[in-house]
Amino acid sequence: MAMSDSPTTDDTTSNTPFLKFPPTSPITIHPTPTSGRAVFTTRPLSPGTTLLHTPALPIDVILREYRREVCGWCFHYDEGRTLPIKRLLKEVGFVFCGEECAREWERDVGTLGREAWGVVEGFVRGGAGGKGWGNGGGGGGGKGNGNGRQNGSGSKKGVEIDGLDGSATEEDADGDVGIPDAEVPRPGEEEIAAAWRWGEMAREDIVAARDGSRVKSHSKTLNMVLGTRPDADVLSFLLSGVLCRARSSEVASMSEIPQEQETGNEGEGKEGDDERETKTTVQDGNQETVSTTNSSSSTATPTPTPTSPPSPPILSSSPWSTILALHPSQLPYPSSPILYTHILTFCHLLALLPPPLLPFLTKSTCLATINRDACNSFGIRSLDDGGDEFFGYGVWPDASYFNHSCEPAVGKERVGREWRFWCKGAVGEGEEVGISYLGGEERDLGLAERRERLWTGWGFWCACGKCVREEREEVEKNGSVEGVGSGGNSGGGTSGDTMEVD
Ligand SMILES: [Zn+2]
Ligand SMILES: [Zn+2]
């Protein structure tokens, strides 16, 4: 999501290459003085004009509790019934609505990705010794309650590892809270850096132990990590990021890749080294590039747009670079327990993944995955019931440049793996067009509640046309406006969590 609404966020991404649309496209992306990058029209558009169809989805998570009910490829859902194609369920933990989706999934992840999902699934189900995790299993994932989510879920138990302070309180650790709690402070840059220092020390131990080191402290760390209950949803999330980076490696090494932004919580200038390390380790032959024309949906619902899809945007060179081109959140972890769960999950993956993937499993990968996700992910919800079920979330980079508006010019709909956007009414040339981040009944909220919801959930003070108009009307009527202190941001942009179905 294009934005520059947080006081701690200068527009460090302005030099990063981002999505370019072909000249014939009805929309284009420009930087704005106050709202980061935003989407503008290139010509006058009539109601119903298709703006963008985008199936490019480099990072996605289906929550553990929906893994038997939601197609692992197209997100089809059949009112909670287990889907018919179960041949990969035991191996990798996914079901599919049809054989075609199963094959698409296999093609997309490749041999190495399939192996990775396999070891992770085995660990979640059975623990290192295959004996299971006792009560509660390896789930631990939080279910969104209808209005966004925490970024990744927190382990219910917190993290119990010496040196990694995961002393979670019950409420902090509970991933069931949908709306981020404004009262609980997000971990600051220092806390994030300290946690990652621990993670990087653990990384050395774990990698050495897997290389056959006989040093006791190495095997001790490895065994400790393998003996600690995983959070299945954070595992899926970070693995998705690692696989995205791995499958992008060949493309990235041959062309320009946006350098990792040096944000405050991304450590001490190590990204450069990290990048080089990665580039020298190209492997695995599963470099499926993301296609913007490939839409395989078996849940086709009628599209409201009569026109054919516009030309797809010209993507950056690799899926990972489309992730890096997005705006990063400076403070992406919603709570301390979730931060520690992410560090522990990083260690779990270090202990589990096939060795060829380890060069891609770095602090830089994990941080880039969460801090891009934090500003840019869309919720994946049920389609037939108004979106009551929250299956998971994903980052569709092409779709992330739309800013928020409380009276959006753009309608949106997910069809299978694809998000579709269209003009709701007539729009003039050169106008910024936005989508609504508010879902369901949230859109009926009054000015104060609506702004407060956007502030706590997404971190910006809405100054869209509707908010400004209603504020003016209130001032004229009462002489003042109630709610959180106004000022600061001028519309658009988000630093919060999942964008919601309109
Ligand atoms: Zn499917
Ligand atoms: Zn507004």
Tab-separated table of C-alpha atoms in Angstrom, residues 161-342:
chain	number	residue	atom	x	y	z
A	161	ILE	CA	13.492	-20.456	25.310
A	162	ASP	CA	16.372	-19.227	27.423
A	163	GLY	CA	17.584	-15.884	26.250
A	164	LEU	CA	14.526	-15.141	24.160
A	165	ASP	CA	12.136	-13.212	26.302
A	166	GLY	CA	8.746	-14.474	25.377
A	167	SER	CA	6.959	-13.907	28.623
A	168	ALA	CA	3.594	-13.511	27.026
A	169	THR	CA	0.525	-12.470	28.869
A	170	GLU	CA	-2.597	-14.411	28.144
A	171	GLU	CA	-4.256	-11.642	26.208
A	172	ASP	CA	-1.133	-10.609	24.317
A	173	ALA	CA	-0.547	-14.114	23.129
A	174	ASP	CA	-4.081	-14.756	22.043
A	175	GLY	CA	-4.206	-14.557	18.302
A	176	ASP	CA	-7.969	-14.352	18.260
A	177	VAL	CA	-8.047	-10.618	18.519
A	178	GLY	CA	-8.988	-9.277	15.147
A	179	ILE	CA	-8.637	-5.567	15.609
A	180	PRO	CA	-5.163	-4.581	16.763
A	181	ASP	CA	-5.288	-3.320	20.309
A	182	ALA	CA	-4.222	0.277	20.451
A	183	GLU	CA	-3.408	-0.177	24.156
A	184	VAL	CA	-0.744	-2.829	23.588
A	185	PRO	CA	2.406	-1.169	22.316
A	186	ARG	CA	4.027	-2.679	19.264
A	187	PRO	CA	7.597	-3.825	19.834
A	188	GLY	CA	9.953	-0.964	19.042
A	189	GLU	CA	13.033	-1.031	16.879
A	190	GLU	CA	15.343	-1.850	19.779
A	191	GLU	CA	13.288	-4.781	20.936
A	192	ILE	CA	13.043	-6.109	17.393
A	193	ALA	CA	16.800	-5.750	16.882
A	194	ALA	CA	17.558	-7.512	20.182
A	195	ALA	CA	15.233	-10.402	19.362
A	196	TRP	CA	16.868	-10.806	15.980
A	197	ARG	CA	20.347	-10.765	17.500
A	198	TRP	CA	19.238	-13.796	19.471
A	199	GLY	CA	17.798	-15.320	16.325
A	200	GLU	CA	21.022	-14.872	14.394
A	201	MET	CA	23.072	-16.445	17.167
A	202	ALA	CA	20.689	-19.367	17.199
A	203	ARG	CA	21.005	-19.578	13.418
A	204	GLU	CA	24.759	-20.169	13.672
A	205	ASP	CA	24.266	-22.931	16.235
A	206	ILE	CA	21.507	-24.649	14.301
A	207	VAL	CA	23.289	-24.549	10.958
A	208	ALA	CA	26.499	-25.827	12.564
A	209	ALA	CA	24.636	-28.647	14.290
A	210	ARG	CA	22.986	-29.648	11.019
A	211	ASP	CA	26.428	-29.617	9.400
A	212	GLY	CA	27.520	-32.234	11.899
A	213	SER	CA	29.176	-30.079	14.540
A	214	ARG	CA	29.844	-31.958	17.763
A	215	VAL	CA	29.965	-28.805	19.852
A	216	LYS	CA	27.471	-29.310	22.661
A	217	SER	CA	26.001	-25.807	22.575
A	218	HIS	CA	25.172	-26.252	18.886
A	219	SER	CA	23.235	-29.460	19.309
A	220	LYS	CA	21.646	-28.083	22.457
A	221	THR	CA	20.159	-25.156	20.553
A	222	LEU	CA	18.965	-27.422	17.740
A	223	ASN	CA	17.307	-29.840	20.147
A	224	MET	CA	15.741	-27.031	22.136
A	225	VAL	CA	14.205	-25.579	18.979
A	226	LEU	CA	12.972	-28.948	17.728
A	227	GLY	CA	11.461	-29.617	21.136
A	228	THR	CA	9.437	-26.420	21.167
A	229	ARG	CA	5.878	-26.413	19.886
A	230	PRO	CA	5.552	-24.570	16.573
A	231	ASP	CA	2.965	-22.057	15.475
A	232	ALA	CA	1.629	-23.583	12.283
A	233	ASP	CA	0.401	-20.335	10.753
A	234	VAL	CA	3.583	-18.374	11.323
A	235	LEU	CA	5.485	-21.358	9.889
A	236	SER	CA	3.338	-21.165	6.750
A	237	PHE	CA	3.790	-17.421	6.508
A	238	LEU	CA	7.579	-17.386	6.775
A	239	LEU	CA	7.956	-20.472	4.584
A	240	SER	CA	5.874	-18.726	1.948
A	241	GLY	CA	8.311	-15.788	2.081
A	242	VAL	CA	11.385	-18.028	1.917
A	243	LEU	CA	10.014	-19.943	-1.069
A	244	CYS	CA	9.133	-16.695	-2.816
A	245	ARG	CA	12.677	-15.464	-2.389
A	246	ALA	CA	14.164	-18.784	-3.459
A	247	ARG	CA	12.121	-19.060	-6.621
A	248	SER	CA	13.003	-15.492	-7.496
A	249	SER	CA	16.713	-16.004	-7.081
A	250	GLU	CA	17.628	-16.839	-10.645
A	251	VAL	CA	15.639	-14.001	-12.152
A	252	ALA	CA	16.924	-11.618	-9.518
A	253	SER	CA	20.549	-12.488	-10.066
A	254	MET	CA	20.271	-11.692	-13.755
A	255	SER	CA	18.663	-8.305	-13.457
A	256	GLU	CA	18.247	-5.411	-11.143
A	257	ILE	CA	16.716	-6.190	-7.816
A	258	PRO	CA	15.554	-3.431	-5.546
A	259	GLN	CA	17.901	-3.317	-2.605
A	260	GLU	CA	16.357	-4.191	0.679
A	261	GLN	CA	15.295	-0.963	2.325
A	262	GLU	CA	17.383	-0.127	5.319
A	263	THR	CA	14.607	0.474	7.751
A	264	GLY	CA	15.336	0.836	11.386
A	265	ASN	CA	14.473	-2.690	12.323
A	266	GLU	CA	16.293	-4.456	9.591
A	267	GLY	CA	19.540	-4.615	11.399
A	268	GLU	CA	22.971	-3.249	10.974
A	269	GLY	CA	23.518	-3.020	7.285
A	270	LYS	CA	23.762	-6.735	6.718
A	271	GLU	CA	21.271	-6.904	3.928
A	272	GLY	CA	23.915	-6.406	1.291
A	273	ASP	CA	25.861	-9.431	2.441
A	274	ASP	CA	22.733	-11.363	2.740
A	275	GLU	CA	21.725	-10.550	-0.804
A	276	ARG	CA	25.067	-11.648	-2.205
A	277	GLU	CA	24.988	-14.834	-0.232
A	278	THR	CA	21.647	-15.618	-1.723
A	279	LYS	CA	22.579	-14.882	-5.286
A	280	THR	CA	25.467	-17.308	-5.262
A	281	THR	CA	23.234	-20.153	-4.322
A	282	VAL	CA	20.828	-20.463	-7.148
A	283	GLN	CA	19.360	-23.915	-7.353
A	284	ASP	CA	16.262	-26.021	-7.458
A	285	GLY	CA	14.832	-25.361	-10.867
A	286	ASN	CA	11.437	-24.264	-9.672
A	287	GLN	CA	11.648	-20.690	-10.778
A	288	GLU	CA	8.098	-20.269	-11.803
A	289	THR	CA	7.640	-16.680	-12.618
A	290	VAL	CA	4.384	-15.142	-11.661
A	291	SER	CA	2.073	-14.785	-14.539
A	292	THR	CA	-0.407	-12.008	-14.582
A	293	THR	CA	-2.479	-13.635	-17.211
A	294	ASN	CA	-2.809	-17.041	-15.658
A	295	SER	CA	-6.036	-17.156	-13.797
A	296	SER	CA	-7.166	-20.609	-12.927
A	297	SER	CA	-10.213	-20.295	-10.853
A	298	SER	CA	-12.732	-22.956	-10.272
A	299	THR	CA	-14.877	-20.649	-8.212
A	300	ALA	CA	-15.741	-18.333	-11.019
A	301	THR	CA	-18.430	-15.933	-9.968
A	302	PRO	CA	-20.002	-13.484	-12.348
A	303	THR	CA	-17.810	-10.488	-12.790
A	304	PRO	CA	-19.540	-7.147	-12.580
A	305	THR	CA	-17.409	-5.781	-15.356
A	306	PRO	CA	-18.532	-6.217	-18.918
A	307	THR	CA	-15.199	-5.260	-20.423
A	308	SER	CA	-12.308	-7.621	-20.977
A	309	PRO	CA	-9.365	-7.460	-18.589
A	310	PRO	CA	-6.889	-4.686	-19.307
A	311	SER	CA	-3.317	-5.495	-20.199
A	312	PRO	CA	-1.535	-6.752	-17.141
A	313	PRO	CA	0.923	-4.453	-15.466
A	314	ILE	CA	4.552	-4.971	-16.323
A	315	LEU	CA	5.906	-6.701	-13.297
A	316	SER	CA	9.298	-6.195	-11.825
A	317	SER	CA	11.750	-8.921	-12.601
A	318	SER	CA	10.802	-11.417	-9.929
A	319	PRO	CA	8.080	-12.110	-7.381
A	320	TRP	CA	10.459	-11.233	-4.552
A	321	SER	CA	11.308	-7.872	-6.105
A	322	THR	CA	7.591	-7.081	-6.349
A	323	ILE	CA	7.459	-7.690	-2.606
A	324	LEU	CA	10.490	-5.488	-1.920
A	325	ALA	CA	9.014	-2.691	-4.007
A	326	LEU	CA	6.113	-2.374	-1.576
A	327	HIS	CA	6.070	0.009	1.307
A	328	PRO	CA	7.529	-1.540	4.489
A	329	SER	CA	6.088	-1.094	7.935
A	330	GLN	CA	8.632	0.107	10.485
A	331	LEU	CA	6.991	-1.713	13.371
A	332	PRO	CA	5.445	-4.789	11.782
A	333	TYR	CA	4.999	-7.024	14.842
A	334	PRO	CA	1.668	-6.359	16.580
A	335	SER	CA	2.928	-7.514	19.984
A	336	SER	CA	6.034	-8.814	21.721
A	337	PRO	CA	4.800	-12.425	21.914
A	338	ILE	CA	4.209	-12.393	18.180
A	339	LEU	CA	7.724	-11.053	17.617
A	340	TYR	CA	9.183	-13.911	19.673
A	341	THR	CA	6.993	-16.432	17.910
A	342	HIS	CA	8.425	-15.217	14.610
